[in-house]
Amino acid sequence: MGFADDLQRVCLVQIERSREIVRRTLLEILSDCVDGSPVGNPDLWKANQGVISSREAYREEAFTYNAANPGKRRKGTSRQVVNKKFPLAVGKGYTGGRFKNNWQVGIGFINAAVEETPDASGSGSLKRAATVFDGLKLGMVIYVSNNLPYAKRLEYGWSKQAPNGMVRLSLQNTGQALKKTADAVRGEA
């Protein structure tokens, strides 16, 4: 083996480390986006605010009754019973998490897929991304998108759960994510 072979081996190792740093950093940034994504909660929807206020007033009145009558508890004041007495105006049977499950990744193209299945944890988005990032090579262009029609509204403050968006906040942490993953990869060497 000569100097050229040694140099080529060192270069290949460094290229692989760099690829791994980029892959892990992208997963970290995407994970921040997914974790910061709101999950629909009908209790927070404007259309249900009257019902929620009625539930709270009923519970408050029951609490006052119970405090005035120690040892006695008013029947029909459990959360389940009160929710039945005051049903939501909209969102009955709603399962949140569709937005979290719709983060898509494409290498060299915008992935226009839309997932119909809700996943409040967002693990489906991260698993799909990890699979795509496994094929990543340095110099490739990566696109991250959420193709649901309300994604842009959520990014710009439509949700009280994410008033500052997800993508913009995640991108602010790019430097930290890069340093964290570079240190981790360097520590594995």
Short mmCIF file of C-alpha atoms in Angstrom, two decimals, residues 26 104-111 132-133 136-145:
data_model
loop_
_atom_site.label_atom_id
_atom_site.label_comp_id
_atom_site.label_asym_id
_atom_site.label_seq_id
_atom_site.Cartn_x
_atom_site.Cartn_y
_atom_site.Cartn_z
CA LEU A 26 -31.36 16.33 9.50
CA GLN A 104 -42.44 13.96 4.27
CA VAL A 105 -38.85 13.82 3.06
CA GLY A 106 -37.59 13.64 -0.50
CA ILE A 107 -34.05 13.58 -1.86
CA GLY A 108 -33.87 15.52 -5.09
CA PHE A 109 -37.65 16.03 -5.23
CA ILE A 110 -40.53 17.22 -3.08
CA ASN A 111 -42.34 14.19 -1.69
CA VAL A 132 -34.96 8.05 3.18
CA PHE A 133 -31.89 9.54 4.89
CA LEU A 136 -28.35 10.19 1.47
CA LYS A 137 -25.06 11.13 -0.15
CA LEU A 138 -23.19 14.39 0.30
CA GLY A 139 -24.26 17.05 -2.17
CA MET A 140 -27.83 15.79 -2.56
CA VAL A 141 -30.70 18.23 -2.14
CA ILE A 142 -33.16 17.32 0.62
CA TYR A 143 -36.75 18.53 0.76
CA VAL A 144 -38.88 18.38 3.90
CA SER A 145 -42.58 19.14 3.57
#
